[in-house]
Amino acid sequence: MSTVSIQSQYDAFKQLGLKLDMSRGKPAPEQLDLSNALMAALDGYTANDGTDTRNYGGGVGLPEARALFAELLDVPAAQVVVDSSASLSLMHDVIVYSLLLGVPGHAPWMSSQPVTFLCPVPGYDRHFAICEQRGIKMINVPMTEDGLDMDLVERLVAEDASIKGMWCVPKYSNPGGVVYSDDTVRRLAAMKTAAPDFRLMWDDAYRFHHLGDEKIGMANILDECAKAGNPDRAIVFASSSKVSWAGSGVAALAASPANIAWWTRHAGIRSIGPDKVNQLRHVRFLKDKATVEALMEQHRALLKPKFDIVLAQLEEYLGQVEGVSWTRPKGGYFIDLVTPPGAAKRTVALAKEAGITLTPAGAAYPYGVDPDDSHIRIAPSFPSLDEIRQAAKGIALCLRVAIGK
């Protein structure tokens, strides 16, 4: 197609008057409906150990909720805390506790400056926002097909004691859909760090969020850290936010016994106990790993066609355009569209004019700065199939207008 015909198509597309929001990975109403039985899951408020879940207490979570997440995460129940409705809240608190109070056996991070984190890119903007708000310096680490540029990671952490931690979305990463190889997991667990209080912030948000028939597994980071003599290195985060209800789920933290005791001590100052009624109804509804996996198959049936439509539209309109590529994830919630350098912001702006709201270009990088201005995160989950088809075509047209091809 000529540039003129692409411009004409874009102009016609704008006249449709669309209002589509693809800025976040929100579950669609049909996905949320899969868990409506949560409202009827309780036949009382008493937990298995006799706890009245309506009352105070239970700072580490109900025993049956800890047992459920222990099965889901393949860790002992004693190494699990269930608290809050969102894992992001737990990540935020771990960072704050570490800054103000220090991790077990070490001084507060903020007692020495700067405090630095390694940030895989493209990555999750909310991770970066926590660091930016708390004054933590961020260093970009490129993603690879196996997870990370581990040679670079190992060199950086070995030579710089200010590097106190690293963000990781190890499975179906946001936004690239990358799965860390077992070798990458083991190298992260065993690498030598100049900072003795270094922490891996292991955001296992998409553990059961498969899009294909293959159910990809991976090495257990807590086991690998223990084997390598670094049992306290990793803190694992998970939640039911995209399993049950996004705004009313339950979140969990898994870690070494020392880290669990550390968390419990400090979180006990913040709260007199979590929402145990919500924990109980989730346990009654989700039951066990097999039930969760069956529920996620229903999610997959709703999500996969949307991803397939986006990929088909990108192929039709961008498949022959030089310098353009995109990921084909096997799980998770996002597609990473890679433009020629300098075209992402312009594409997102054109999309907004056409009624399509996308995550700001650059959001997948610390400080919102994509050095090449070339990454656009596409979140296909929320709109309907027809809306997704229109939106994907519109994004492709916007990109072609932006680059003049």
PDB file of N, CA and C in Angstrom, residues 161-210:
ATOM      1  N   ALA A 161      28.238  -2.589  45.213  1.00  0.00           N
ATOM      2  CA  ALA A 161      27.550  -2.919  46.463  1.00  0.00           C
ATOM      3  C   ALA A 161      26.294  -2.089  46.680  1.00  0.00           C
ATOM      4  N   SER A 162      26.089  -1.049  45.871  1.00  0.00           N
ATOM      5  CA  SER A 162      24.860  -0.263  46.010  1.00  0.00           C
ATOM      6  C   SER A 162      23.660  -0.985  45.393  1.00  0.00           C
ATOM      7  N   ILE A 163      23.929  -2.013  44.588  1.00  0.00           N
ATOM      8  CA  ILE A 163      22.826  -2.760  43.956  1.00  0.00           C
ATOM      9  C   ILE A 163      22.242  -3.710  44.991  1.00  0.00           C
ATOM     10  N   LYS A 164      21.088  -3.327  45.527  1.00  0.00           N
ATOM     11  CA  LYS A 164      20.455  -4.070  46.615  1.00  0.00           C
ATOM     12  C   LYS A 164      19.404  -5.057  46.132  1.00  0.00           C
ATOM     13  N   GLY A 165      18.981  -4.933  44.883  1.00  0.00           N
ATOM     14  CA  GLY A 165      17.930  -5.834  44.441  1.00  0.00           C
ATOM     15  C   GLY A 165      17.707  -5.782  42.953  1.00  0.00           C
ATOM     16  N   MET A 166      16.765  -6.607  42.529  1.00  0.00           N
ATOM     17  CA  MET A 166      16.444  -6.716  41.111  1.00  0.00           C
ATOM     18  C   MET A 166      15.000  -7.155  40.965  1.00  0.00           C
ATOM     19  N   TRP A 167      14.279  -6.523  40.070  1.00  0.00           N
ATOM     20  CA  TRP A 167      12.920  -6.936  39.744  1.00  0.00           C
ATOM     21  C   TRP A 167      12.957  -8.096  38.756  1.00  0.00           C
ATOM     22  N   CYS A 168      12.064  -9.053  38.930  1.00  0.00           N
ATOM     23  CA  CYS A 168      11.977 -10.178  38.005  1.00  0.00           C
ATOM     24  C   CYS A 168      10.506 -10.567  37.820  1.00  0.00           C
ATOM     25  N   VAL A 169      10.057 -10.650  36.573  1.00  0.00           N
ATOM     26  CA  VAL A 169       8.792 -11.309  36.231  1.00  0.00           C
ATOM     27  C   VAL A 169       9.207 -12.537  35.437  1.00  0.00           C
ATOM     28  N   PRO A 170       9.437 -13.663  36.127  1.00  0.00           N
ATOM     29  CA  PRO A 170      10.173 -14.765  35.514  1.00  0.00           C
ATOM     30  C   PRO A 170       9.397 -15.594  34.501  1.00  0.00           C
ATOM     31  N   LYS A 171       8.084 -15.474  34.515  1.00  0.00           N
ATOM     32  CA  LYS A 171       7.284 -16.315  33.614  1.00  0.00           C
ATOM     33  C   LYS A 171       6.260 -15.466  32.877  1.00  0.00           C
ATOM     34  N   TYR A 172       6.303 -15.530  31.534  1.00  0.00           N
ATOM     35  CA  TYR A 172       5.423 -14.724  30.690  1.00  0.00           C
ATOM     36  C   TYR A 172       5.542 -13.248  31.080  1.00  0.00           C
ATOM     37  N   SER A 173       6.751 -12.735  30.987  1.00  0.00           N
ATOM     38  CA  SER A 173       7.074 -11.400  31.508  1.00  0.00           C
ATOM     39  C   SER A 173       6.190 -10.322  30.878  1.00  0.00           C
ATOM     40  N   ASN A 174       6.022  -9.269  31.631  1.00  0.00           N
ATOM     41  CA  ASN A 174       5.284  -8.088  31.205  1.00  0.00           C
ATOM     42  C   ASN A 174       6.293  -7.059  30.693  1.00  0.00           C
ATOM     43  N   PRO A 175       6.274  -6.719  29.370  1.00  0.00           N
ATOM     44  CA  PRO A 175       5.277  -7.077  28.370  1.00  0.00           C
ATOM     45  C   PRO A 175       5.729  -8.118  27.353  1.00  0.00           C
ATOM     46  N   GLY A 176       6.922  -8.654  27.454  1.00  0.00           N
ATOM     47  CA  GLY A 176       7.479  -9.453  26.364  1.00  0.00           C
ATOM     48  C   GLY A 176       7.069 -10.908  26.338  1.00  0.00           C
ATOM     49  N   GLY A 177       6.481 -11.416  27.444  1.00  0.00           N
ATOM     50  CA  GLY A 177       6.080 -12.819  27.472  1.00  0.00           C
ATOM     51  C   GLY A 177       7.233 -13.788  27.606  1.00  0.00           C
ATOM     52  N   VAL A 178       8.396 -13.316  28.064  1.00  0.00           N
ATOM     53  CA  VAL A 178       9.596 -14.149  28.179  1.00  0.00           C
ATOM     54  C   VAL A 178       9.487 -15.065  29.401  1.00  0.00           C
ATOM     55  N   VAL A 179       9.998 -16.291  29.268  1.00  0.00           N
ATOM     56  CA  VAL A 179      10.093 -17.231  30.382  1.00  0.00           C
ATOM     57  C   VAL A 179      11.566 -17.459  30.693  1.00  0.00           C
ATOM     58  N   TYR A 180      11.956 -17.243  31.943  1.00  0.00           N
ATOM     59  CA  TYR A 180      13.345 -17.463  32.325  1.00  0.00           C
ATOM     60  C   TYR A 180      13.698 -18.939  32.174  1.00  0.00           C
ATOM     61  N   SER A 181      14.845 -19.214  31.595  1.00  0.00           N
ATOM     62  CA  SER A 181      15.326 -20.590  31.504  1.00  0.00           C
ATOM     63  C   SER A 181      15.768 -21.070  32.882  1.00  0.00           C
ATOM     64  N   ASP A 182      15.835 -22.393  33.045  1.00  0.00           N
ATOM     65  CA  ASP A 182      16.295 -22.933  34.322  1.00  0.00           C
ATOM     66  C   ASP A 182      17.733 -22.490  34.607  1.00  0.00           C
ATOM     67  N   ASP A 183      18.530 -22.377  33.559  1.00  0.00           N
ATOM     68  CA  ASP A 183      19.914 -21.922  33.756  1.00  0.00           C
ATOM     69  C   ASP A 183      19.945 -20.487  34.278  1.00  0.00           C
ATOM     70  N   THR A 184      19.069 -19.639  33.748  1.00  0.00           N
ATOM     71  CA  THR A 184      18.988 -18.260  34.230  1.00  0.00           C
ATOM     72  C   THR A 184      18.578 -18.214  35.696  1.00  0.00           C
ATOM     73  N   VAL A 185      17.580 -19.017  36.067  1.00  0.00           N
ATOM     74  CA  VAL A 185      17.120 -19.060  37.460  1.00  0.00           C
ATOM     75  C   VAL A 185      18.272 -19.475  38.369  1.00  0.00           C
ATOM     76  N   ARG A 186      19.009 -20.505  37.974  1.00  0.00           N
ATOM     77  CA  ARG A 186      20.111 -20.994  38.822  1.00  0.00           C
ATOM     78  C   ARG A 186      21.244 -19.986  38.920  1.00  0.00           C
ATOM     79  N   ARG A 187      21.532 -19.292  37.840  1.00  0.00           N
ATOM     80  CA  ARG A 187      22.591 -18.280  37.889  1.00  0.00           C
ATOM     81  C   ARG A 187      22.183 -17.117  38.785  1.00  0.00           C
ATOM     82  N   LEU A 188      20.916 -16.729  38.741  1.00  0.00           N
ATOM     83  CA  LEU A 188      20.441 -15.666  39.632  1.00  0.00           C
ATOM     84  C   LEU A 188      20.546 -16.085  41.096  1.00  0.00           C
ATOM     85  N   ALA A 189      20.255 -17.347  41.359  1.00  0.00           N
ATOM     86  CA  ALA A 189      20.303 -17.848  42.729  1.00  0.00           C
ATOM     87  C   ALA A 189      21.724 -17.928  43.268  1.00  0.00           C
ATOM     88  N   ALA A 190      22.679 -18.244  42.391  1.00  0.00           N
ATOM     89  CA  ALA A 190      24.041 -18.541  42.841  1.00  0.00           C
ATOM     90  C   ALA A 190      25.036 -17.403  42.647  1.00  0.00           C
ATOM     91  N   MET A 191      24.682 -16.360  41.904  1.00  0.00           N
ATOM     92  CA  MET A 191      25.662 -15.332  41.548  1.00  0.00           C
ATOM     93  C   MET A 191      26.211 -14.627  42.789  1.00  0.00           C
ATOM     94  N   LYS A 192      27.461 -14.194  42.672  1.00  0.00           N
ATOM     95  CA  LYS A 192      28.133 -13.467  43.743  1.00  0.00           C
ATOM     96  C   LYS A 192      27.717 -12.005  43.694  1.00  0.00           C
ATOM     97  N   THR A 193      27.307 -11.472  44.837  1.00  0.00           N
ATOM     98  CA  THR A 193      26.869 -10.079  44.887  1.00  0.00           C
ATOM     99  C   THR A 193      27.735  -9.303  45.874  1.00  0.00           C
ATOM    100  N   ALA A 194      28.100  -8.084  45.487  1.00  0.00           N
ATOM    101  CA  ALA A 194      28.880  -7.232  46.389  1.00  0.00           C
ATOM    102  C   ALA A 194      28.052  -6.835  47.603  1.00  0.00           C
ATOM    103  N   ALA A 195      26.735  -6.730  47.427  1.00  0.00           N
ATOM    104  CA  ALA A 195      25.850  -6.408  48.550  1.00  0.00           C
ATOM    105  C   ALA A 195      25.399  -7.702  49.215  1.00  0.00           C
ATOM    106  N   PRO A 196      25.737  -7.944  50.477  1.00  0.00           N
ATOM    107  CA  PRO A 196      25.328  -9.174  51.152  1.00  0.00           C
ATOM    108  C   PRO A 196      23.824  -9.238  51.411  1.00  0.00           C
ATOM    109  N   ASP A 197      23.143  -8.090  51.318  1.00  0.00           N
ATOM    110  CA  ASP A 197      21.699  -8.037  51.565  1.00  0.00           C
ATOM    111  C   ASP A 197      20.908  -7.868  50.267  1.00  0.00           C
ATOM    112  N   PHE A 198      21.449  -8.386  49.180  1.00  0.00           N
ATOM    113  CA  PHE A 198      20.806  -8.322  47.863  1.00  0.00           C
ATOM    114  C   PHE A 198      19.537  -9.173  47.860  1.00  0.00           C
ATOM    115  N   ARG A 199      18.479  -8.669  47.188  1.00  0.00           N
ATOM    116  CA  ARG A 199      17.206  -9.367  47.114  1.00  0.00           C
ATOM    117  C   ARG A 199      16.685  -9.442  45.677  1.00  0.00           C
ATOM    118  N   LEU A 200      16.139 -10.610  45.332  1.00  0.00           N
ATOM    119  CA  LEU A 200      15.419 -10.781  44.077  1.00  0.00           C
ATOM    120  C   LEU A 200      13.939 -10.600  44.371  1.00  0.00           C
ATOM    121  N   MET A 201      13.333  -9.609  43.752  1.00  0.00           N
ATOM    122  CA  MET A 201      11.893  -9.382  43.882  1.00  0.00           C
ATOM    123  C   MET A 201      11.210 -10.175  42.765  1.00  0.00           C
ATOM    124  N   TRP A 202      10.731 -11.359  43.124  1.00  0.00           N
ATOM    125  CA  TRP A 202      10.298 -12.391  42.161  1.00  0.00           C
ATOM    126  C   TRP A 202       8.780 -12.316  41.974  1.00  0.00           C
ATOM    127  N   ASP A 203       8.340 -11.557  41.000  1.00  0.00           N
ATOM    128  CA  ASP A 203       6.916 -11.310  40.763  1.00  0.00           C
ATOM    129  C   ASP A 203       6.359 -12.414  39.857  1.00  0.00           C
ATOM    130  N   ASP A 204       5.794 -13.444  40.486  1.00  0.00           N
ATOM    131  CA  ASP A 204       5.299 -14.608  39.740  1.00  0.00           C
ATOM    132  C   ASP A 204       3.819 -14.424  39.388  1.00  0.00           C
ATOM    133  N   ALA A 205       3.531 -13.320  38.715  1.00  0.00           N
ATOM    134  CA  ALA A 205       2.145 -12.913  38.481  1.00  0.00           C
ATOM    135  C   ALA A 205       1.400 -13.808  37.499  1.00  0.00           C
ATOM    136  N   TYR A 206       2.126 -14.465  36.596  1.00  0.00           N
ATOM    137  CA  TYR A 206       1.460 -15.162  35.491  1.00  0.00           C
ATOM    138  C   TYR A 206       1.752 -16.665  35.487  1.00  0.00           C
ATOM    139  N   ARG A 207       1.927 -17.231  36.651  1.00  0.00           N
ATOM    140  CA  ARG A 207       2.343 -18.616  36.791  1.00  0.00           C
ATOM    141  C   ARG A 207       1.404 -19.598  36.077  1.00  0.00           C
ATOM    142  N   PHE A 208       0.103 -19.348  36.129  1.00  0.00           N
ATOM    143  CA  PHE A 208      -0.876 -20.262  35.535  1.00  0.00           C
ATOM    144  C   PHE A 208      -1.591 -19.655  34.330  1.00  0.00           C
ATOM    145  N   HIS A 209      -1.043 -18.574  33.799  1.00  0.00           N
ATOM    146  CA  HIS A 209      -1.736 -17.831  32.757  1.00  0.00           C
ATOM    147  C   HIS A 209      -1.229 -18.233  31.373  1.00  0.00           C
ATOM    148  N   HIS A 210      -1.490 -19.492  31.017  1.00  0.00           N
ATOM    149  CA  HIS A 210      -1.036 -20.024  29.736  1.00  0.00           C
ATOM    150  C   HIS A 210      -1.993 -19.600  28.616  1.00  0.00           C
TER     151      HIS A 210
END
